[in-house]
Amino acid sequence: MSDFSVRRLRSDEERAATDLFRRALHAKEMTDEEWSAIAPSMQPDRGFGAFDHELIGTLRSFDSEVTLPGGGVTPLAAVSLVGVRADRTRRGVLTGLMRAQFEDFAARGVPAAMLHASEGAIYGRFGYGVAVRAKSIEVDRHRARFRPEAPAGGQISLLDLESTVEQWPSLFDALPRTRPGMIARSPHLWPGYERELRRATTPVTTAVHRGQDGVDGYVTYTVERAHFGAPTLLKIQSFHYASPDAFAGLWRYLLSVDLVDRITAEKRPLDEPVELLFTDPRHVTVQKIQDEGWLRLVDVERMLGARTYLGEPVVIEVTDPFLEHNSGRYRLSEDGAVRTTDPADLELHADTLSMVYLGGWRPSDLAAVGRVRATGTAALERADLLFGTRVNPWCGTFF
Ligand SMILES: CC(C)(COP(=O)(O)OP(=O)(O)OC[C@H]1O[C@@H](n2cnc3c(N)ncnc32)[C@H](O)[C@@H]1OP(=O)(O)O)[C@@H](O)C(=O)NCCC(=O)NCCS
């Protein structure tokens, strides 16, 4: 490990840290104008820097909260802007930054963290696991026809760019975050979203759905074409709803927009049944399935106790080399989670525990690839039921 120290960033160092992150992602340095737009996104006291004789690495987080299986909500750190200068990589700088950040989370009583990873090989060693996966889909607008029993939907009204910018936070905040893994949007996130919207080269439109009880969903999109003669794509930027009626009603609206060949939506919940709205489900194709959210249980005992379980008890033995205090055995049952000295039914590492925690993977599937060790199939069947959730997890928020 090379000689460097890690400390909290001062506010006058935030711009250099953001530029360092951008350089690490091969993006250009910010102009003064860009920094003025981005600066409000920086939640004070949440950035860390690694220094030798100058800044060589950084990461930060936003305060949030996350929905858990069973409907509970717990504080969450949304980790972002992770980067190490290209001439200082692979000498432990990120490892030092991660340690400092976890210590900060523990000191502030934040039991979990989530991030979106640029590469899949980086974060497992720090105890993060792929807890949420998502699919990208494409709908053939000319051929997709609604089944007769698909909900009719309610009233649609349209917002332009300025109204979208103004109303996005209240539209999002008013909808329940029902799926495990959904997070609250910190006020610090909205300036970045506004910036993205304003960079669109074609008009931004939001369709707001109003059902019997008022506004219960919205979809924001742009319509683009790569070049003359190419198919016209309606690209969904954001799609949230609180009822089956809003889900179907907004899709009905999207298919009614003229001069569109295909509709694309990225990072949707794995079990969102868009294709089942249509007479021929093959007019919806899944383009990609990818990891959406990497979860870290910073305080394993607290997080295991914060979600609900179904079925017969299971004892798990967790190994957590990066946050050793989490290592140990826990008895999980419908009554909750407690530390125990009973023999373990299942053994797994902290990153694998993160993968099963929100219900995104079954313990038996992880056992099949050697990531969970179990006393037998009976224990795995109990664990599958215990960790299972009614719906797939989804984050639905980029940060
Ligand atoms: C990813 C990044 C932050 C890692 O920083 P770093 O200081 O090199 O990481 P560390 O030296 O602490 O690495 C710790 C371990 O992870 C491994 N590792 C780190 N980044 C890795 C990567 N991208 N792929 C594979 N392994 C990686 C290291 O080899 C090291 O392994 P070891 O302990 O067995 O030697 C840095 O490479 C970077 O800035 N990349 C470009 C920007 C980026 O992708 N940021 C992440 C945004 S989510």
CSV table of C-alpha atoms and ligand atoms in Angstrom, one decimal:
chain,number,residue,atom,x,y,z
A,1,MET,CA,0.0,0.0,0.0
A,2,SER,CA,1.4,3.4,-0.9
A,3,ASP,CA,1.6,6.3,1.6
A,4,PHE,CA,-1.6,8.3,1.6
A,5,SER,CA,-4.2,9.5,4.1
A,6,VAL,CA,-8.0,9.7,3.9
A,7,ARG,CA,-10.2,12.4,5.4
A,8,ARG,CA,-13.5,14.2,4.9
A,9,LEU,CA,-13.5,16.7,2.0
A,10,ARG,CA,-13.8,20.4,2.8
A,11,SER,CA,-16.4,22.2,0.8
A,12,ASP,CA,-13.7,24.1,-1.2
A,13,GLU,CA,-12.3,20.7,-2.3
A,14,GLU,CA,-15.6,19.3,-3.7
A,15,ARG,CA,-15.1,20.7,-7.2
A,16,ALA,CA,-11.6,19.2,-7.5
A,17,ALA,CA,-13.0,15.9,-6.2
A,18,THR,CA,-15.8,15.9,-8.8
A,19,ASP,CA,-13.3,16.6,-11.6
A,20,LEU,CA,-11.1,13.8,-10.4
A,21,PHE,CA,-14.1,11.4,-10.5
A,22,ARG,CA,-15.0,12.7,-14.0
A,23,ARG,CA,-11.4,12.2,-15.2
A,24,ALA,CA,-11.5,8.6,-13.8
A,25,LEU,CA,-14.6,8.0,-16.0
A,26,HIS,CA,-12.9,9.7,-19.0
A,27,ALA,CA,-15.2,12.7,-18.9
A,28,LYS,CA,-14.1,16.3,-19.5
A,29,GLU,CA,-13.4,18.7,-16.6
A,30,MET,CA,-16.4,20.9,-15.7
A,31,THR,CA,-16.8,24.5,-16.9
A,32,ASP,CA,-17.7,27.1,-14.3
A,33,GLU,CA,-21.2,26.9,-15.6
A,34,GLU,CA,-21.4,23.2,-15.2
A,35,TRP,CA,-20.0,23.3,-11.7
A,36,SER,CA,-22.6,25.9,-10.7
A,37,ALA,CA,-25.3,23.5,-11.9
A,38,ILE,CA,-23.7,20.4,-10.2
A,39,ALA,CA,-22.6,22.0,-6.9
A,40,PRO,CA,-26.0,21.9,-5.2
A,41,SER,CA,-25.9,18.1,-5.7
A,42,MET,CA,-23.1,17.8,-3.2
A,43,GLN,CA,-24.5,17.0,0.2
A,44,PRO,CA,-22.2,18.7,2.7
A,45,ASP,CA,-20.0,16.4,4.9
A,46,ARG,CA,-20.6,13.3,2.8
A,47,GLY,CA,-17.5,13.4,0.6
A,48,PHE,CA,-14.1,11.8,1.4
A,49,GLY,CA,-10.8,12.3,-0.3
A,50,ALA,CA,-7.5,10.4,-0.3
A,51,PHE,CA,-4.4,12.5,-0.4
A,52,ASP,CA,-0.6,12.0,-0.8
A,53,HIS,CA,0.8,15.4,-1.6
A,54,GLU,CA,-2.4,16.1,-3.4
A,55,LEU,CA,-5.9,14.7,-4.0
A,56,ILE,CA,-5.7,11.2,-5.5
A,57,GLY,CA,-9.1,9.6,-4.9
A,58,THR,CA,-12.6,10.3,-3.7
A,59,LEU,CA,-16.1,8.9,-3.0
A,60,ARG,CA,-19.2,10.3,-1.5
A,61,SER,CA,-22.8,9.5,-0.5
A,62,PHE,CA,-26.3,10.9,-0.2
A,63,ASP,CA,-28.6,10.3,2.8
A,64,SER,CA,-31.5,8.2,1.8
A,65,GLU,CA,-33.8,5.4,3.0
A,66,VAL,CA,-34.7,2.1,1.5
A,67,THR,CA,-37.8,-0.1,1.5
A,68,LEU,CA,-37.3,-3.6,3.0
A,69,PRO,CA,-39.1,-6.9,2.5
A,70,GLY,CA,-42.2,-6.6,4.7
A,71,GLY,CA,-42.6,-2.8,4.0
A,72,GLY,CA,-40.2,-1.5,6.7
A,73,VAL,CA,-37.9,1.4,5.9
A,74,THR,CA,-34.4,2.0,7.1
A,75,PRO,CA,-31.7,4.7,6.6
A,76,LEU,CA,-29.4,4.1,3.6
A,77,ALA,CA,-26.3,5.7,2.2
A,78,ALA,CA,-26.5,6.1,-1.5
A,79,VAL,CA,-22.8,5.8,-2.5
A,80,SER,CA,-21.6,7.7,-5.6
A,81,LEU,CA,-18.8,9.5,-7.4
A,82,VAL,CA,-16.2,6.9,-6.7
A,83,GLY,CA,-12.9,7.5,-8.5
A,84,VAL,CA,-9.1,7.1,-8.0
A,85,ARG,CA,-6.6,9.0,-10.2
A,86,ALA,CA,-5.3,6.7,-13.0
A,87,ASP,CA,-1.7,7.0,-11.8
A,88,ARG,CA,-2.6,5.9,-8.3
A,89,THR,CA,-4.8,2.9,-8.9
A,90,ARG,CA,-4.3,-0.7,-7.5
A,91,ARG,CA,-2.4,0.4,-4.4
A,92,GLY,CA,-5.2,0.4,-1.9
A,93,VAL,CA,-6.6,3.9,-2.3
A,94,LEU,CA,-10.3,2.8,-2.8
A,95,THR,CA,-9.8,0.3,0.0
A,96,GLY,CA,-8.8,3.2,2.3
A,97,LEU,CA,-11.7,5.3,1.2
A,98,MET,CA,-14.2,2.5,1.7
A,99,ARG,CA,-12.9,1.9,5.3
A,100,ALA,CA,-13.3,5.6,6.1
A,101,GLN,CA,-16.8,5.7,4.6
A,102,PHE,CA,-17.9,2.6,6.5
A,103,GLU,CA,-16.6,4.0,9.8
A,104,ASP,CA,-18.5,7.2,9.1
A,105,PHE,CA,-21.7,5.2,8.4
A,106,ALA,CA,-21.3,3.3,11.6
A,107,ALA,CA,-20.7,6.5,13.6
A,108,ARG,CA,-23.9,8.0,12.1
A,109,GLY,CA,-26.0,4.8,12.6
A,110,VAL,CA,-26.5,4.2,8.9
A,111,PRO,CA,-27.0,0.4,8.7
A,112,ALA,CA,-26.8,-0.1,4.9
A,113,ALA,CA,-25.3,1.4,1.7
A,114,MET,CA,-26.2,1.0,-2.0
A,115,LEU,CA,-24.3,1.9,-5.2
A,116,HIS,CA,-24.4,1.4,-8.9
A,117,ALA,CA,-21.2,-0.1,-10.1
A,118,SER,CA,-19.2,0.9,-13.2
A,119,GLU,CA,-17.6,-2.6,-13.3
A,120,GLY,CA,-18.7,-5.9,-11.7
A,121,ALA,CA,-15.4,-6.9,-10.2
A,122,ILE,CA,-14.8,-3.9,-7.9
A,123,TYR,CA,-17.2,-4.0,-4.9
A,124,GLY,CA,-17.7,-7.7,-3.9
A,125,ARG,CA,-14.5,-7.6,-1.8
A,126,PHE,CA,-16.0,-4.7,0.2
A,127,GLY,CA,-19.1,-6.7,1.1
A,128,TYR,CA,-21.4,-5.3,-1.6
A,129,GLY,CA,-23.5,-7.8,-3.5
A,130,VAL,CA,-25.9,-7.5,-6.5
A,131,ALA,CA,-29.1,-7.3,-4.6
A,132,VAL,CA,-31.2,-5.8,-7.5
A,133,ARG,CA,-31.2,-6.7,-11.1
A,134,ALA,CA,-33.2,-5.0,-13.8
A,135,LYS,CA,-34.2,-5.5,-17.4
A,136,SER,CA,-34.1,-3.2,-20.5
A,137,ILE,CA,-37.0,-3.8,-22.9
A,138,GLU,CA,-38.2,-2.7,-26.3
A,139,VAL,CA,-41.8,-2.7,-27.5
A,140,ASP,CA,-42.7,-3.0,-31.2
A,141,ARG,CA,-45.3,-0.2,-31.2
A,142,HIS,CA,-46.8,-1.0,-34.6
A,143,ARG,CA,-47.5,-4.6,-33.7
A,144,ALA,CA,-48.3,-4.6,-30.0
A,145,ARG,CA,-52.1,-4.8,-29.3
A,146,PHE,CA,-53.7,-4.6,-25.9
A,147,ARG,CA,-55.6,-7.7,-24.6
A,148,PRO,CA,-59.2,-7.0,-24.0
A,149,GLU,CA,-59.0,-7.5,-20.2
A,150,ALA,CA,-56.0,-5.1,-19.8
A,151,PRO,CA,-57.1,-2.2,-17.5
A,152,ALA,CA,-58.5,0.8,-19.4
A,153,GLY,CA,-56.6,3.4,-17.4
A,154,GLY,CA,-57.7,6.9,-16.4
A,155,GLN,CA,-57.0,10.5,-17.5
A,156,ILE,CA,-53.7,11.6,-19.0
A,157,SER,CA,-52.3,15.1,-18.9
A,158,LEU,CA,-49.0,16.3,-20.4
A,159,LEU,CA,-46.2,18.3,-18.9
A,160,ASP,CA,-43.5,20.0,-21.0
A,161,LEU,CA,-39.8,20.3,-19.9
A,162,GLU,CA,-40.2,23.3,-17.6
A,163,SER,CA,-43.3,21.7,-15.9
A,164,THR,CA,-41.5,18.4,-15.6
A,165,VAL,CA,-38.5,20.0,-13.9
A,166,GLU,CA,-40.8,21.8,-11.5
A,167,GLN,CA,-43.1,18.8,-10.7
A,168,TRP,CA,-40.8,15.8,-10.8
A,169,PRO,CA,-39.9,15.8,-7.1
A,170,SER,CA,-43.5,16.1,-5.9
A,171,LEU,CA,-44.7,13.5,-8.5
A,172,PHE,CA,-42.0,11.0,-7.3
A,173,ASP,CA,-42.4,11.7,-3.6
A,174,ALA,CA,-46.2,11.3,-3.7
A,175,LEU,CA,-46.0,7.7,-5.0
A,176,PRO,CA,-45.4,4.9,-2.5
A,177,ARG,CA,-42.1,3.1,-2.7
A,178,THR,CA,-43.5,-0.4,-2.5
A,179,ARG,CA,-40.8,-2.7,-3.9
A,180,PRO,CA,-37.9,-3.8,-1.7
A,181,GLY,CA,-34.9,-1.8,-2.7
A,182,MET,CA,-36.7,1.4,-3.7
A,183,ILE,CA,-35.0,4.4,-2.2
A,184,ALA,CA,-36.0,8.0,-1.2
A,185,ARG,CA,-34.6,10.7,-3.4
A,186,SER,CA,-32.5,13.1,-1.6
A,187,PRO,CA,-33.1,16.8,-2.5
A,188,HIS,CA,-29.4,16.7,-3.6
A,189,LEU,CA,-30.2,14.3,-6.5
A,190,TRP,CA,-32.8,16.5,-8.3
A,191,PRO,CA,-30.3,19.2,-9.7
A,192,GLY,CA,-28.5,16.4,-11.5
A,193,TYR,CA,-31.7,15.0,-13.0
A,194,GLU,CA,-32.7,18.5,-14.1
A,195,ARG,CA,-29.4,18.9,-15.8
A,196,GLU,CA,-29.9,15.6,-17.7
A,197,LEU,CA,-33.4,16.7,-18.8
A,198,ARG,CA,-32.1,20.0,-20.0
A,199,ARG,CA,-29.4,18.3,-22.1
A,200,ALA,CA,-32.0,16.4,-24.1
A,201,THR,CA,-31.8,17.3,-27.8
A,202,THR,CA,-35.5,16.6,-28.5
A,203,PRO,CA,-38.5,17.6,-26.5
A,204,VAL,CA,-39.0,16.2,-23.0
A,205,THR,CA,-42.6,15.1,-22.2
A,206,THR,CA,-44.2,13.8,-19.0
A,207,ALA,CA,-47.5,12.0,-19.2
A,208,VAL,CA,-49.3,12.1,-15.8
A,209,HIS,CA,-51.9,9.5,-15.0
A,210,ARG,CA,-54.9,10.4,-12.9
A,211,GLY,CA,-57.0,7.5,-11.5
A,212,GLN,CA,-60.1,7.5,-9.3
A,213,ASP,CA,-58.1,8.7,-6.3
A,214,GLY,CA,-56.0,11.3,-8.1
A,215,VAL,CA,-52.5,11.3,-9.6
A,216,ASP,CA,-51.1,7.7,-9.4
A,217,GLY,CA,-48.3,7.6,-12.0
A,218,TYR,CA,-46.2,9.3,-14.6
A,219,VAL,CA,-43.9,8.6,-17.4
A,220,THR,CA,-41.2,10.9,-18.8
A,221,TYR,CA,-39.8,10.4,-22.3
A,222,THR,CA,-38.1,11.8,-25.3
A,223,VAL,CA,-38.6,10.7,-29.0
A,224,GLU,CA,-35.4,10.3,-31.0
A,225,ARG,CA,-34.1,9.0,-34.3
A,226,ALA,CA,-30.4,8.3,-34.8
A,227,HIS,CA,-30.4,9.4,-38.5
A,228,PHE,CA,-32.9,9.9,-41.4
A,229,GLY,CA,-34.5,6.5,-42.2
A,230,ALA,CA,-33.6,4.9,-38.8
A,231,PRO,CA,-36.5,3.8,-36.6
A,232,THR,CA,-38.0,6.4,-34.3
A,233,LEU,CA,-37.5,5.5,-30.7
A,234,LEU,CA,-39.7,6.7,-27.8
A,235,LYS,CA,-37.2,6.5,-24.9
A,236,ILE,CA,-38.6,6.2,-21.4
A,237,GLN,CA,-36.5,8.2,-19.0
A,238,SER,CA,-38.6,7.6,-15.8
A,239,PHE,CA,-41.7,5.6,-15.2
A,240,HIS,CA,-43.3,5.3,-11.8
A,241,TYR,CA,-46.9,4.3,-10.8
A,242,ALA,CA,-48.9,3.2,-7.8
A,243,SER,CA,-51.7,1.0,-9.4
A,244,PRO,CA,-52.3,-1.5,-12.1
A,245,ASP,CA,-54.6,1.0,-13.7
A,246,ALA,CA,-51.8,3.6,-13.9
A,247,PHE,CA,-49.4,1.0,-15.3
A,248,ALA,CA,-51.7,-0.1,-18.1
A,249,GLY,CA,-53.1,3.5,-18.7
A,250,LEU,CA,-49.6,4.9,-19.2
A,251,TRP,CA,-48.6,2.1,-21.6
A,252,ARG,CA,-51.9,2.7,-23.5
A,253,TYR,CA,-50.9,6.4,-23.8
A,254,LEU,CA,-47.3,5.5,-24.9
A,255,LEU,CA,-48.5,3.3,-27.7
A,256,SER,CA,-50.9,6.0,-28.9
A,257,VAL,CA,-48.1,8.5,-29.5
A,258,ASP,CA,-47.8,9.0,-33.3
A,259,LEU,CA,-44.7,8.7,-35.4
A,260,VAL,CA,-43.0,6.2,-33.1
A,261,ASP,CA,-41.7,2.8,-34.2
A,262,ARG,CA,-40.3,1.4,-31.0
A,263,ILE,CA,-40.6,2.2,-27.3
A,264,THR,CA,-37.6,1.5,-25.1
A,265,ALA,CA,-37.3,1.4,-21.3
A,266,GLU,CA,-34.1,0.7,-19.3
A,267,LYS,CA,-33.6,-0.8,-15.9
A,268,ARG,CA,-37.2,-1.9,-15.3
A,269,PRO,CA,-38.2,-4.4,-12.5
A,270,LEU,CA,-37.5,-8.0,-13.6
A,271,ASP,CA,-41.1,-9.1,-12.9
A,272,GLU,CA,-42.9,-6.0,-14.4
A,273,PRO,CA,-45.4,-7.7,-16.8
A,274,VAL,CA,-45.4,-5.3,-19.8
A,275,GLU,CA,-45.6,-8.2,-22.3
A,276,LEU,CA,-48.7,-9.6,-20.6
A,277,LEU,CA,-50.6,-6.4,-21.5
A,278,PHE,CA,-50.5,-7.5,-25.2
A,279,THR,CA,-52.1,-10.2,-27.3
A,280,ASP,CA,-48.7,-11.4,-28.5
A,281,PRO,CA,-46.1,-11.1,-25.7
A,282,ARG,CA,-43.3,-11.5,-28.3
A,283,HIS,CA,-43.8,-7.8,-29.3
A,284,VAL,CA,-41.9,-7.0,-26.1
A,285,THR,CA,-38.2,-8.1,-26.2
A,286,VAL,CA,-35.8,-8.0,-23.3
A,287,GLN,CA,-32.6,-6.4,-24.6
A,288,LYS,CA,-30.5,-6.8,-21.5
A,289,ILE,CA,-30.6,-7.9,-17.8
A,290,GLN,CA,-28.1,-6.1,-15.7
A,291,ASP,CA,-27.2,-5.4,-12.1
A,292,GLU,CA,-29.0,-2.3,-10.9
A,293,GLY,CA,-28.2,-2.0,-7.2
A,294,TRP,CA,-25.3,-3.3,-5.1
A,295,LEU,CA,-26.2,-3.5,-1.5
A,296,ARG,CA,-23.9,-3.5,1.6
A,297,LEU,CA,-25.3,-4.5,5.0
A,298,VAL,CA,-23.1,-2.2,7.1
A,299,ASP,CA,-24.8,-3.4,10.4
A,300,VAL,CA,-25.8,-7.0,9.6
A,301,GLU,CA,-27.6,-7.6,12.9
A,302,ARG,CA,-29.7,-4.5,12.6
A,303,MET,CA,-30.6,-5.1,9.0
A,304,LEU,CA,-31.4,-8.8,9.5
A,305,GLY,CA,-33.8,-7.6,12.3
A,306,ALA,CA,-35.4,-4.9,10.1
A,307,ARG,CA,-37.0,-7.1,7.4
A,308,THR,CA,-39.6,-9.8,7.8
A,309,TYR,CA,-39.4,-13.5,7.1
A,310,LEU,CA,-41.8,-16.3,6.3
A,311,GLY,CA,-41.7,-20.0,7.3
A,312,GLU,CA,-39.4,-22.2,9.5
A,313,PRO,CA,-36.3,-20.8,11.2
A,314,VAL,CA,-32.8,-21.0,9.7
A,315,VAL,CA,-29.4,-20.3,11.3
A,316,ILE,CA,-26.9,-18.5,9.0
A,317,GLU,CA,-23.2,-18.1,9.6
A,318,VAL,CA,-22.0,-14.9,8.1
A,319,THR,CA,-18.3,-14.2,7.3
A,320,ASP,CA,-17.4,-10.6,6.8
A,321,PRO,CA,-13.7,-10.0,6.4
A,322,PHE,CA,-14.0,-6.3,5.7
A,323,LEU,CA,-16.3,-5.5,8.7
A,324,GLU,CA,-15.3,-8.3,11.1
A,325,HIS,CA,-17.9,-7.3,13.8
A,326,ASN,CA,-20.6,-8.6,11.5
A,327,SER,CA,-19.2,-12.1,11.4
A,328,GLY,CA,-21.1,-14.7,13.4
A,329,ARG,CA,-24.3,-16.7,13.5
A,330,TYR,CA,-27.8,-15.4,13.3
A,331,ARG,CA,-31.1,-17.2,13.8
A,332,LEU,CA,-33.8,-15.9,11.4
A,333,SER,CA,-37.5,-16.7,11.9
A,334,GLU,CA,-40.9,-15.1,11.7
A,335,ASP,CA,-40.1,-13.6,15.1
A,336,GLY,CA,-37.1,-11.7,13.7
A,337,ALA,CA,-33.3,-12.1,13.9
A,338,VAL,CA,-31.0,-12.8,16.8
A,339,ARG,CA,-27.4,-13.7,17.3
A,340,THR,CA,-27.0,-17.3,18.3
A,341,THR,CA,-24.4,-20.0,19.0
A,342,ASP,CA,-26.6,-22.7,17.5
A,343,PRO,CA,-25.1,-24.7,14.7
A,344,ALA,CA,-25.5,-23.1,11.2
A,345,ASP,CA,-27.7,-24.4,8.5
A,346,LEU,CA,-26.2,-22.1,5.9
A,347,GLU,CA,-22.8,-20.4,5.6
A,348,LEU,CA,-22.2,-17.4,3.4
A,349,HIS,CA,-20.1,-14.3,3.0
A,350,ALA,CA,-21.4,-10.7,3.5
A,351,ASP,CA,-21.6,-9.9,-0.2
A,352,THR,CA,-23.7,-13.1,-0.8
A,353,LEU,CA,-26.0,-12.2,2.1
A,354,SER,CA,-26.6,-8.8,0.4
A,355,MET,CA,-27.7,-10.7,-2.7
A,356,VAL,CA,-30.4,-12.7,-0.9
A,357,TYR,CA,-31.4,-9.9,1.6
A,358,LEU,CA,-33.9,-8.1,-0.7
A,359,GLY,CA,-35.2,-11.3,-2.2
A,360,GLY,CA,-33.4,-10.8,-5.5
A,361,TRP,CA,-31.7,-14.2,-5.5
A,362,ARG,CA,-32.6,-17.5,-3.9
A,363,PRO,CA,-30.2,-19.1,-1.5
A,364,SER,CA,-30.5,-22.4,-3.4
A,365,ASP,CA,-29.3,-20.8,-6.6
A,366,LEU,CA,-26.3,-19.3,-4.8
A,367,ALA,CA,-25.6,-22.7,-3.3
A,368,ALA,CA,-25.7,-24.3,-6.8
A,369,VAL,CA,-22.7,-22.0,-7.7
A,370,GLY,CA,-20.9,-22.6,-4.5
A,371,ARG,CA,-21.6,-19.2,-2.8
A,372,VAL,CA,-23.8,-20.6,-0.1
A,373,ARG,CA,-22.8,-23.8,1.9
A,374,ALA,CA,-25.8,-25.6,3.4
A,375,THR,CA,-26.3,-28.7,5.6
A,376,GLY,CA,-28.7,-30.1,3.0
A,377,THR,CA,-31.6,-29.4,0.6
A,378,ALA,CA,-34.1,-29.1,3.5
A,379,ALA,CA,-32.2,-26.1,4.9
A,380,LEU,CA,-32.0,-24.5,1.5
A,381,GLU,CA,-35.8,-25.0,0.9
A,382,ARG,CA,-36.4,-23.3,4.3
A,383,ALA,CA,-34.0,-20.5,3.4
A,384,ASP,CA,-35.6,-19.9,0.0
A,385,LEU,CA,-39.0,-19.4,1.6
A,386,LEU,CA,-37.6,-17.4,4.5
A,387,PHE,CA,-35.8,-14.8,2.3
A,388,GLY,CA,-38.4,-14.9,-0.5
A,389,THR,CA,-40.4,-11.7,-1.3
A,390,ARG,CA,-43.8,-11.2,-2.9
A,391,VAL,CA,-42.3,-9.0,-5.7
A,392,ASN,CA,-38.8,-8.6,-7.1
A,393,PRO,CA,-36.7,-5.9,-5.6
A,394,TRP,CA,-36.0,-2.8,-7.7
A,395,CYS,CA,-34.2,0.5,-7.0
A,396,GLY,CA,-35.6,2.7,-9.8
A,397,THR,CA,-33.3,5.7,-8.9
A,398,PHE,CA,-29.9,6.4,-10.4
A,399,PHE,CA,-27.3,8.2,-8.3
B,1,LIG,C1,-12.4,1.3,-9.4
B,1,LIG,C2,-11.4,2.2,-8.7
B,1,LIG,C3,-12.0,3.2,-7.9
B,1,LIG,C4,-10.5,1.2,-7.9
B,1,LIG,O1,-9.6,2.0,-7.1
B,1,LIG,P1,-8.2,1.4,-6.6
B,1,LIG,O2,-7.6,2.4,-5.7
B,1,LIG,O3,-7.4,0.9,-7.8
B,1,LIG,O4,-8.7,0.1,-5.8
B,1,LIG,P2,-7.8,-0.6,-4.7
B,1,LIG,O5,-6.4,-0.5,-5.0
B,1,LIG,O6,-8.2,-0.3,-3.3
B,1,LIG,O7,-8.3,-2.1,-5.0
B,1,LIG,C5,-8.6,-3.1,-4.1
B,1,LIG,C6,-8.7,-4.4,-4.8
B,1,LIG,O8,-9.7,-4.4,-5.8
B,1,LIG,C7,-9.2,-4.7,-7.1
B,1,LIG,N1,-9.8,-3.9,-8.1
B,1,LIG,C8,-10.0,-2.5,-8.0
B,1,LIG,N2,-10.6,-2.1,-9.1
B,1,LIG,C9,-10.8,-3.1,-9.9
B,1,LIG,C10,-11.4,-3.3,-11.1
B,1,LIG,N3,-11.9,-2.2,-11.8
B,1,LIG,N4,-11.4,-4.5,-11.7
B,1,LIG,C11,-10.9,-5.6,-11.0
B,1,LIG,N5,-10.4,-5.5,-9.8
B,1,LIG,C12,-10.3,-4.3,-9.2
B,1,LIG,C13,-7.7,-4.4,-6.9
B,1,LIG,O9,-6.9,-5.2,-7.9
B,1,LIG,C14,-7.4,-4.8,-5.5
B,1,LIG,O10,-7.3,-6.2,-5.4
B,1,LIG,P3,-6.3,-6.9,-4.4
B,1,LIG,O11,-6.7,-6.5,-3.0
B,1,LIG,O12,-6.5,-8.4,-4.7
B,1,LIG,O13,-4.9,-6.4,-4.8
B,1,LIG,C15,-10.4,2.9,-9.8
B,1,LIG,O14,-9.8,1.9,-10.6
B,1,LIG,C16,-11.1,3.9,-10.7
B,1,LIG,O15,-11.2,5.0,-10.3
B,1,LIG,N6,-11.6,3.4,-11.8
B,1,LIG,C17,-12.3,4.3,-12.8
B,1,LIG,C18,-13.6,4.9,-12.3
B,1,LIG,C19,-14.6,3.9,-11.8
B,1,LIG,O16,-14.8,2.9,-12.4
B,1,LIG,N7,-15.1,4.3,-10.6
B,1,LIG,C20,-16.1,3.4,-10.0
B,1,LIG,C21,-17.5,4.1,-10.3
B,1,LIG,S1,-18.8,3.0,-9.6
